[in-house]
GROMACS .gro file of N, CA, C and O in nm:
model
  480
    1MET      N    1   2.511   0.370  -3.338
    1MET     CA    2   2.583   0.309  -3.229
    1MET      C    3   2.607   0.409  -3.115
    1MET      O    4   2.597   0.374  -2.999
    2LYS      N    5   2.640   0.536  -3.150
    2LYS     CA    6   2.663   0.637  -3.049
    2LYS      C    7   2.537   0.661  -2.966
    2LYS      O    8   2.544   0.681  -2.846
    3LYS      N    9   2.422   0.660  -3.033
    3LYS     CA   10   2.296   0.682  -2.962
    3LYS      C   11   2.272   0.573  -2.858
    3LYS      O   12   2.224   0.599  -2.750
    4ARG      N   13   2.305   0.451  -2.892
    4ARG     CA   14   2.287   0.340  -2.798
    4ARG      C   15   2.379   0.355  -2.678
    4ARG      O   16   2.341   0.328  -2.565
    5LEU      N   17   2.503   0.397  -2.703
    5LEU     CA   18   2.597   0.415  -2.594
    5LEU      C   19   2.556   0.528  -2.501
    5LEU      O   20   2.578   0.523  -2.380
    6LEU      N   21   2.495   0.631  -2.553
    6LEU     CA   22   2.447   0.742  -2.470
    6LEU      C   23   2.318   0.707  -2.396
    6LEU      O   24   2.292   0.759  -2.289
    7THR      N   25   2.241   0.618  -2.451
    7THR     CA   26   2.114   0.580  -2.391
    7THR      C   27   2.134   0.505  -2.260
    7THR      O   28   2.061   0.528  -2.163
    8ILE      N   29   2.232   0.420  -2.253
    8ILE     CA   30   2.255   0.339  -2.133
    8ILE      C   31   2.284   0.426  -2.010
    8ILE      O   32   2.220   0.410  -1.907
    9PRO      N   33   2.377   0.524  -2.016
    9PRO     CA   34   2.399   0.608  -1.897
    9PRO      C   35   2.275   0.690  -1.860
    9PRO      O   36   2.249   0.712  -1.743
   10LEU      N   37   2.199   0.734  -1.958
   10LEU     CA   38   2.078   0.810  -1.928
   10LEU      C   39   1.975   0.725  -1.855
   10LEU      O   40   1.908   0.771  -1.762
   11ILE      N   41   1.962   0.602  -1.893
   11ILE     CA   42   1.869   0.510  -1.826
   11ILE      C   43   1.915   0.487  -1.682
   11ILE      O   44   1.835   0.492  -1.589
   12ILE      N   45   2.043   0.465  -1.664
   12ILE     CA   46   2.096   0.442  -1.528
   12ILE      C   47   2.073   0.564  -1.441
   12ILE      O   48   2.031   0.552  -1.325
   13LEU      N   49   2.099   0.683  -1.491
   13LEU     CA   50   2.076   0.805  -1.414
   13LEU      C   51   1.930   0.825  -1.380
   13LEU      O   52   1.895   0.866  -1.270
   14SER      N   53   1.841   0.795  -1.472
   14SER     CA   54   1.699   0.813  -1.444
   14SER      C   55   1.649   0.714  -1.340
   14SER      O   56   1.565   0.746  -1.259
   15LEU      N   57   1.704   0.593  -1.338
   15LEU     CA   58   1.665   0.496  -1.236
   15LEU      C   59   1.717   0.537  -1.099
   15LEU      O   60   1.649   0.519  -0.999
   16ALA      N   61   1.834   0.594  -1.092
   16ALA     CA   62   1.889   0.639  -0.964
   16ALA      C   63   1.807   0.752  -0.906
   16ALA      O   64   1.793   0.765  -0.785
   17ALA      N   65   1.748   0.835  -0.988
   17ALA     CA   66   1.668   0.947  -0.940
   17ALA      C   67   1.534   0.903  -0.884
   17ALA      O   68   1.468   0.977  -0.815
   18CYS      N   69   1.493   0.780  -0.910
   18CYS     CA   70   1.363   0.731  -0.866
   18CYS      C   71   1.370   0.646  -0.741
   18CYS      O   72   1.278   0.572  -0.711
   19SER      N   73   1.478   0.653  -0.667
   19SER     CA   74   1.489   0.572  -0.546
   19SER      C   75   1.393   0.627  -0.440
   19SER      O   76   1.363   0.746  -0.438
   20PRO      N   77   1.345   0.541  -0.350
   20PRO     CA   78   1.249   0.587  -0.249
   20PRO      C   79   1.313   0.681  -0.149
   20PRO      O   80   1.434   0.677  -0.125
   21HIS      N   81   1.230   0.765  -0.090
   21HIS     CA   82   1.276   0.858   0.014
   21HIS      C   83   1.320   0.777   0.136
   21HIS      O   84   1.254   0.679   0.172
   22PRO      N   85   1.430   0.814   0.202
   22PRO     CA   86   1.476   0.738   0.319
   22PRO      C   87   1.376   0.736   0.434
   22PRO      O   88   1.383   0.651   0.521
   23GLY      N   89   1.282   0.828   0.437
   23GLY     CA   90   1.181   0.828   0.542
   23GLY      C   91   1.072   0.725   0.522
   23GLY      O   92   1.004   0.685   0.616
   24ALA      N   93   1.055   0.679   0.398
   24ALA     CA   94   0.952   0.579   0.370
   24ALA      C   95   0.989   0.449   0.439
   24ALA      O   96   1.101   0.401   0.429
   25GLY      N   97   0.896   0.392   0.513
   25GLY     CA   98   0.920   0.266   0.581
   25GLY      C   99   0.834   0.251   0.704
   25GLY      O  100   0.745   0.330   0.732
   26VAL      N  101   0.865   0.147   0.778
   26VAL     CA  102   0.796   0.116   0.904
   26VAL      C  103   0.891   0.156   1.016
   26VAL      O  104   1.007   0.114   1.017
   27TRP      N  105   0.842   0.234   1.111
   27TRP     CA  106   0.925   0.288   1.218
   27TRP      C  107   0.866   0.254   1.354
   27TRP      O  108   0.746   0.266   1.375
   28LYS      N  109   0.951   0.214   1.447
   28LYS     CA  110   0.909   0.180   1.584
   28LYS      C  111   0.968   0.284   1.679
   28LYS      O  112   1.085   0.323   1.665
   29ALA      N  113   0.887   0.327   1.775
   29ALA     CA  114   0.933   0.426   1.872
   29ALA      C  115   1.050   0.372   1.953
   29ALA      O  116   1.052   0.256   1.994
   30GLU      N  117   1.145   0.459   1.975
   30GLU     CA  118   1.261   0.427   2.059
   30GLU      C  119   1.233   0.490   2.196
   30GLU      O  120   1.257   0.608   2.217
   31GLY      N  121   1.175   0.412   2.286
   31GLY     CA  122   1.140   0.465   2.417
   31GLY      C  123   1.008   0.543   2.414
   31GLY      O  124   0.931   0.535   2.318
   32GLU      N  125   0.985   0.618   2.520
   32GLU     CA  126   0.861   0.697   2.533
   32GLU      C  127   0.873   0.826   2.450
   32GLU      O  128   0.982   0.874   2.424
   33ASN      N  129   0.756   0.879   2.412
   33ASN     CA  130   0.755   1.009   2.345
   33ASN      C  131   0.634   1.089   2.391
   33ASN      O  132   0.543   1.035   2.453
   34THR      N  133   0.631   1.217   2.361
   34THR     CA  134   0.531   1.306   2.417
   34THR      C  135   0.388   1.277   2.372
   34THR      O  136   0.295   1.307   2.445
   35LEU      N  137   0.369   1.219   2.254
   35LEU     CA  138   0.234   1.188   2.208
   35LEU      C  139   0.195   1.042   2.232
   35LEU      O  140   0.082   1.003   2.204
   36GLY      N  141   0.286   0.962   2.282
   36GLY     CA  142   0.256   0.821   2.305
   36GLY      C  143   0.242   0.743   2.175
   36GLY      O  144   0.158   0.655   2.163
   37ILE      N  145   0.327   0.772   2.080
   37ILE     CA  146   0.327   0.702   1.951
   37ILE      C  147   0.417   0.580   1.964
   37ILE      O  148   0.535   0.593   1.998
   38ARG      N  149   0.364   0.463   1.935
   38ARG     CA  150   0.444   0.340   1.943
   38ARG      C  151   0.516   0.310   1.813
   38ARG      O  152   0.619   0.247   1.812
   39GLY      N  153   0.456   0.351   1.704
   39GLY     CA  154   0.516   0.326   1.573
   39GLY      C  155   0.443   0.405   1.466
   39GLY      O  156   0.334   0.458   1.490
   40MET      N  157   0.505   0.414   1.351
   40MET     CA  158   0.444   0.485   1.240
   40MET      C  159   0.487   0.423   1.109
   40MET      O  160   0.589   0.357   1.101
   41THR      N  161   0.402   0.444   1.008
   41THR     CA  162   0.432   0.393   0.874
   41THR      C  163   0.425   0.508   0.776
   41THR      O  164   0.325   0.580   0.772
   42LEU      N  165   0.529   0.526   0.699
   42LEU     CA  166   0.531   0.620   0.588
   42LEU      C  167   0.536   0.536   0.461
   42LEU      O  168   0.639   0.475   0.431
   43ALA      N  169   0.425   0.528   0.391
   43ALA     CA  170   0.415   0.445   0.271
   43ALA      C  171   0.478   0.516   0.152
   43ALA      O  172   0.487   0.639   0.148
   44TYR      N  173   0.517   0.437   0.053
   44TYR     CA  174   0.584   0.492  -0.065
   44TYR      C  175   0.497   0.589  -0.143
   44TYR      O  176   0.546   0.682  -0.204
   45GLU      N  177   0.366   0.570  -0.142
   45GLU     CA  178   0.278   0.653  -0.226
   45GLU      C  179   0.242   0.787  -0.161
   45GLU      O  180   0.157   0.859  -0.211
   46GLY      N  181   0.306   0.822  -0.048
   46GLY     CA  182   0.284   0.953   0.011
   46GLY      C  183   0.181   0.958   0.122
   46GLY      O  184   0.138   1.066   0.161
   47LYS      N  185   0.141   0.843   0.173
   47LYS     CA  186   0.050   0.839   0.288
   47LYS      C  187   0.128   0.794   0.410
   47LYS      O  188   0.225   0.721   0.399
   48ALA      N  189   0.081   0.837   0.526
   48ALA     CA  190   0.142   0.795   0.652
   48ALA      C  191   0.033   0.777   0.755
   48ALA      O  192  -0.075   0.836   0.745
   49VAL      N  193   0.062   0.695   0.856
   49VAL     CA  194  -0.034   0.670   0.962
   49VAL      C  195   0.040   0.640   1.092
   49VAL      O  196   0.146   0.579   1.091
   50PHE      N  197  -0.018   0.690   1.203
   50PHE     CA  198   0.032   0.655   1.336
   50PHE      C  199  -0.081   0.678   1.436
   50PHE      O  200  -0.178   0.746   1.407
   51SER      N  201  -0.066   0.617   1.553
   51SER     CA  202  -0.164   0.634   1.661
   51SER      C  203  -0.096   0.705   1.777
   51SER      O  204   0.020   0.676   1.808
   52SER      N  205  -0.169   0.794   1.841
   52SER     CA  206  -0.118   0.859   1.962
   52SER      C  207  -0.207   0.819   2.078
   52SER      O  208  -0.328   0.803   2.063
   53THR      N  209  -0.147   0.803   2.196
   53THR     CA  210  -0.223   0.764   2.314
   53THR      C  211  -0.220   0.870   2.424
   53THR      O  212  -0.288   0.856   2.524
   54ARG      N  213  -0.141   0.976   2.403
   54ARG     CA  214  -0.131   1.084   2.502
   54ARG      C  215  -0.165   1.218   2.436
   54ARG      O  216  -0.162   1.230   2.316
   55VAL      N  217  -0.190   1.316   2.517
   55VAL     CA  218  -0.221   1.454   2.477
   55VAL      C  219  -0.344   1.457   2.385
   55VAL      O  220  -0.447   1.508   2.422
   56LYS      N  221  -0.333   1.402   2.266
   56LYS     CA  222  -0.444   1.396   2.171
   56LYS      C  223  -0.458   1.251   2.123
   56LYS      O  224  -0.411   1.217   2.015
   57PRO      N  225  -0.520   1.163   2.203
   57PRO     CA  226  -0.534   1.024   2.159
   57PRO      C  227  -0.614   1.015   2.030
   57PRO      O  228  -0.726   1.067   2.022
   58ALA      N  229  -0.556   0.955   1.928
   58ALA     CA  230  -0.623   0.947   1.797
   58ALA      C  231  -0.545   0.858   1.703
   58ALA      O  232  -0.429   0.825   1.727
   59LEU      N  233  -0.610   0.822   1.595
   59LEU     CA  234  -0.543   0.761   1.480
   59LEU      C  235  -0.520   0.874   1.382
   59LEU      O  236  -0.614   0.945   1.345
   60TRP      N  237  -0.397   0.896   1.344
   60TRP     CA  238  -0.360   1.008   1.257
   60TRP      C  239  -0.341   0.959   1.115
   60TRP      O  240  -0.263   0.867   1.090
   61HIS      N  241  -0.412   1.021   1.022
   61HIS     CA  242  -0.396   0.993   0.879
   61HIS      C  243  -0.323   1.111   0.818
   61HIS      O  244  -0.364   1.226   0.836
   62CYS      N  245  -0.217   1.082   0.745
   62CYS     CA  246  -0.130   1.188   0.694
   62CYS      C  247  -0.099   1.169   0.546
   62CYS      O  248  -0.102   1.058   0.494
   63PHE      N  249  -0.068   1.280   0.484
   63PHE     CA  250  -0.005   1.282   0.352
   63PHE      C  251   0.132   1.342   0.372
   63PHE      O  252   0.148   1.437   0.448
   64TRP      N  253   0.232   1.284   0.306
   64TRP     CA  254   0.367   1.336   0.324
   64TRP      C  255   0.433   1.361   0.189
   64TRP      O  256   0.398   1.302   0.089
   65ASN      N  257   0.529   1.452   0.192
   65ASN     CA  258   0.612   1.479   0.074
   65ASN      C  259   0.754   1.506   0.121
   65ASN      O  260   0.777   1.544   0.235
   66GLY      N  261   0.849   1.482   0.034
   66GLY     CA  262   0.989   1.502   0.068
   66GLY      C  263   1.021   1.650   0.077
   66GLY      O  264   1.004   1.725  -0.018
   67ALA      N  265   1.066   1.693   0.193
   67ALA     CA  266   1.107   1.832   0.214
   67ALA      C  267   1.253   1.851   0.176
   67ALA      O  268   1.295   1.958   0.135
   68SER      N  269   1.331   1.744   0.192
   68SER     CA  270   1.473   1.744   0.155
   68SER      C  271   1.512   1.599   0.133
   68SER      O  272   1.427   1.510   0.137
   69SER      N  273   1.639   1.575   0.115
   69SER     CA  274   1.682   1.437   0.089
   69SER      C  275   1.660   1.344   0.208
   69SER      O  276   1.653   1.223   0.189
   70HIS      N  277   1.644   1.397   0.329
   70HIS     CA  278   1.623   1.312   0.446
   70HIS      C  279   1.504   1.352   0.532
   70HIS      O  280   1.473   1.287   0.631
   71ALA      N  281   1.435   1.460   0.497
   71ALA     CA  282   1.321   1.507   0.577
   71ALA      C  283   1.192   1.500   0.495
   71ALA      O  284   1.192   1.519   0.374
   72ALA      N  285   1.083   1.470   0.565
   72ALA     CA  286   0.951   1.463   0.503
   72ALA      C  287   0.853   1.548   0.582
   72ALA      O  288   0.852   1.544   0.705
   73ASN      N  289   0.773   1.627   0.512
   73ASN     CA  290   0.665   1.703   0.574
   73ASN      C  291   0.542   1.614   0.581
   73ASN      O  292   0.502   1.556   0.480
   74LEU      N  293   0.480   1.606   0.697
   74LEU     CA  294   0.358   1.528   0.715
   74LEU      C  295   0.244   1.623   0.747
   74LEU      O  296   0.252   1.698   0.844
   75ASP      N  297   0.140   1.623   0.666
   75ASP     CA  298   0.018   1.697   0.693
   75ASP      C  299  -0.084   1.596   0.742
   75ASP      O  300  -0.128   1.509   0.666
   76CYS      N  301  -0.122   1.606   0.870
   76CYS     CA  302  -0.199   1.501   0.936
   76CYS      C  303  -0.333   1.550   0.991
   76CYS      O  304  -0.346   1.666   1.031
   77THR      N  305  -0.427   1.458   0.994
   77THR     CA  306  -0.559   1.482   1.050
   77THR      C  307  -0.587   1.374   1.154
   77THR      O  308  -0.577   1.255   1.123
   78PRO      N  309  -0.622   1.414   1.278
   78PRO     CA  310  -0.654   1.315   1.379
   78PRO      C  311  -0.796   1.262   1.360
   78PRO      O  312  -0.886   1.335   1.317
   79SER      N  313  -0.818   1.135   1.395
   79SER     CA  314  -0.951   1.076   1.380
   79SER      C  315  -1.054   1.140   1.472
   79SER      O  316  -1.173   1.133   1.445
   80THR      N  317  -1.009   1.205   1.578
   80THR     CA  318  -1.100   1.266   1.674
   80THR      C  319  -1.150   1.404   1.631
   80THR      O  320  -1.243   1.457   1.691
   81ASP      N  321  -1.086   1.464   1.531
   81ASP     CA  322  -1.128   1.597   1.482
   81ASP      C  323  -1.087   1.607   1.335
   81ASP      O  324  -0.982   1.661   1.302
   82THR      N  325  -1.173   1.560   1.247
   82THR     CA  326  -1.139   1.553   1.105
   82THR      C  327  -1.132   1.690   1.037
   82THR      O  328  -1.090   1.699   0.923
   83GLU      N  329  -1.170   1.795   1.107
   83GLU     CA  330  -1.157   1.931   1.054
   83GLU      C  331  -1.021   1.991   1.088
   83GLU      O  332  -0.984   2.095   1.035
   84SER      N  333  -0.948   1.927   1.177
   84SER     CA  334  -0.818   1.976   1.222
   84SER      C  335  -0.706   1.921   1.134
   84SER      O  336  -0.712   1.806   1.089
   85HIS      N  337  -0.604   2.002   1.111
   85HIS     CA  338  -0.486   1.959   1.035
   85HIS      C  339  -0.363   2.005   1.112
   85HIS      O  340  -0.356   2.120   1.154
   86GLU      N  341  -0.270   1.913   1.130
   86GLU     CA  342  -0.145   1.948   1.198
   86GLU      C  343  -0.028   1.904   1.113
   86GLU      O  344  -0.036   1.805   1.041
   87ARG      N  345   0.080   1.977   1.123
   87ARG     CA  346   0.199   1.949   1.044
   87ARG      C  347   0.311   1.898   1.133
   87ARG      O  348   0.336   1.951   1.240
   88PHE      N  349   0.376   1.792   1.084
   88PHE     CA  350   0.492   1.733   1.150
   88PHE      C  351   0.604   1.725   1.047
   88PHE      O  352   0.580   1.729   0.926
   89VAL      N  353   0.727   1.711   1.095
   89VAL     CA  354   0.842   1.688   1.008
   89VAL      C  355   0.912   1.563   1.060
   89VAL      O  356   0.942   1.553   1.179
   90PHE      N  357   0.932   1.467   0.971
   90PHE     CA  358   1.004   1.344   1.006
   90PHE      C  359   1.137   1.345   0.934
   90PHE      O  360   1.142   1.360   0.812
   91THR      N  361   1.244   1.330   1.009
   91THR     CA  362   1.379   1.327   0.952
   91THR      C  363   1.440   1.190   0.974
   91THR      O  364   1.446   1.142   1.088
   92ALA      N  365   1.480   1.126   0.866
   92ALA     CA  366   1.540   0.992   0.872
   92ALA      C  367   1.691   1.005   0.863
   92ALA      O  368   1.744   1.061   0.767
   93GLY      N  369   1.759   0.953   0.963
   93GLY     CA  370   1.904   0.954   0.963
   93GLY      C  371   1.961   0.836   0.887
   93GLY      O  372   1.894   0.734   0.869
   94GLU      N  373   2.084   0.848   0.842
   94GLU     CA  374   2.149   0.739   0.770
   94GLU      C  375   2.174   0.619   0.860
   94GLU      O  376   2.196   0.508   0.812
   95ASP      N  377   2.168   0.639   0.991
   95ASP     CA  378   2.190   0.531   1.087
   95ASP      C  379   2.064   0.450   1.116
   95ASP      O  380   2.064   0.362   1.202
   96GLY      N  381   1.953   0.479   1.046
   96GLY     CA  382   1.829   0.405   1.067
   96GLY      C  383   1.746   0.457   1.182
   96GLY      O  384   1.651   0.393   1.226
   97VAL      N  385   1.781   0.575   1.233
   97VAL     CA  386   1.706   0.638   1.341
   97VAL      C  387   1.643   0.765   1.285
   97VAL      O  388   1.707   0.842   1.212
   98GLY      N  389   1.516   0.786   1.317
   98GLY     CA  390   1.445   0.905   1.269
   98GLY      C  391   1.388   0.985   1.385
   98GLY      O  392   1.373   0.934   1.497
   99GLU      N  393   1.358   1.111   1.358
   99GLU     CA  394   1.296   1.198   1.459
   99GLU      C  395   1.170   1.260   1.401
   99GLU      O  396   1.169   1.307   1.288
  100LEU      N  397   1.066   1.263   1.484
  100LEU     CA  398   0.942   1.330   1.449
  100LEU      C  399   0.937   1.460   1.527
  100LEU      O  400   0.957   1.461   1.649
  101ARG      N  401   0.914   1.570   1.456
  101ARG     CA  402   0.909   1.702   1.519
  101ARG      C  403   0.778   1.772   1.486
  101ARG      O  404   0.720   1.749   1.380
  102GLN      N  405   0.736   1.857   1.578
  102GLN     CA  406   0.622   1.944   1.553
  102GLN      C  407   0.659   2.082   1.605
  102GLN      O  408   0.700   2.097   1.720
  103GLN      N  409   0.648   2.180   1.520
  103GLN     CA  410   0.686   2.318   1.551
  103GLN      C  411   0.827   2.327   1.609
  103GLN      O  412   0.853   2.398   1.705
  104GLY      N  413   0.919   2.249   1.553
  104GLY     CA  414   1.058   2.251   1.594
  104GLY      C  415   1.090   2.167   1.717
  104GLY      O  416   1.206   2.146   1.748
  105GLN      N  417   0.989   2.120   1.789
  105GLN     CA  418   1.010   2.040   1.910
  105GLN      C  419   1.011   1.890   1.875
  105GLN      O  420   0.924   1.844   1.801
  106VAL      N  421   1.106   1.818   1.930
  106VAL     CA  422   1.113   1.674   1.906
  106VAL      C  423   0.998   1.606   1.979
  106VAL      O  424   0.982   1.621   2.100
  107ILE      N  425   0.918   1.531   1.904
  107ILE     CA  426   0.808   1.452   1.961
  107ILE      C  427   0.861   1.317   2.006
  107ILE      O  428   0.826   1.267   2.112
  108GLY      N  429   0.945   1.256   1.922
  108GLY     CA  430   1.000   1.126   1.956
  108GLY      C  431   1.103   1.079   1.855
  108GLY      O  432   1.115   1.134   1.747
  109ARG      N  433   1.176   0.975   1.896
  109ARG     CA  434   1.276   0.913   1.810
  109ARG      C  435   1.225   0.775   1.771
  109ARG      O  436   1.161   0.706   1.850
  110PHE      N  437   1.258   0.733   1.648
  110PHE     CA  438   1.207   0.609   1.592
  110PHE      C  439   1.320   0.532   1.524
  110PHE      O  440   1.412   0.591   1.471
  111VAL      N  441   1.307   0.400   1.528
  111VAL     CA  442   1.405   0.310   1.466
  111VAL      C  443   1.337   0.238   1.351
  111VAL      O  444   1.224   0.190   1.365
  112ARG      N  445   1.407   0.230   1.237
  112ARG     CA  446   1.352   0.162   1.121
  112ARG      C  447   1.334   0.013   1.149
  112ARG      O  448   1.420  -0.052   1.204
  113GLU      N  449   1.216  -0.038   1.110
  113GLU     CA  450   1.183  -0.179   1.124
  113GLU      C  451   1.182  -0.242   0.985
  113GLU      O  452   1.169  -0.171   0.884
  114THR      N  453   1.189  -0.372   0.980
  114THR     CA  454   1.171  -0.439   0.852
  114THR      C  455   1.022  -0.455   0.828
  114THR      O  456   0.943  -0.461   0.923
  115GLY      N  457   0.982  -0.458   0.706
  115GLY     CA  458   0.842  -0.475   0.674
  115GLY      C  459   0.801  -0.386   0.559
  115GLY      O  460   0.869  -0.289   0.523
  116ASN      N  461   0.689  -0.421   0.499
  116ASN     CA  462   0.636  -0.348   0.385
  116ASN      C  463   0.556  -0.227   0.435
  116ASN      O  464   0.459  -0.243   0.508
  117PRO      N  465   0.595  -0.107   0.395
  117PRO     CA  466   0.523   0.012   0.442
  117PRO      C  467   0.396   0.038   0.362
  117PRO      O  468   0.376   0.147   0.308
  118ALA      N  469   0.308  -0.060   0.357
  118ALA     CA  470   0.182  -0.043   0.285
  118ALA      C  471   0.072  -0.010   0.384
  118ALA      O  472   0.068  -0.063   0.494
  119ILE      N  473  -0.013   0.082   0.344
  119ILE     CA  474  -0.128   0.121   0.427
  119ILE      C  475  -0.254   0.075   0.357
  119ILE      O  476  -0.276   0.108   0.241
  120GLN      N  477  -0.336  -0.002   0.427
  120GLN     CA  478  -0.462  -0.051   0.369
  120GLN      C  479  -0.567   0.056   0.374
  120GLN      O  480  -0.583   0.131   0.458
   0.00000   0.00000   0.00000
């Protein structure tokens, strides 16, 4: 009986540890940004995608991992130069607003949208 009583809290704790990263989701740009990104998707399985229309117009394919409880590192490759790799950091705020940064500079601010963050 004691084993059963101890099993329930352990199951609950293990489920709480598996919650998705707050950065995972569909994000829409809040106003203009330096790369001309209108929106981005960070999928649950660690992939991300966005399009840029300024500076380096391209479709960006990324892999991301959680850097902290609210920040994600994105390692991205632009469609225009598949040998190039660039790193971004996306930080999701508790207020549903996120920031994309590159080399410490803010690229743009994004607002969480509803929708399934699946990438085909």
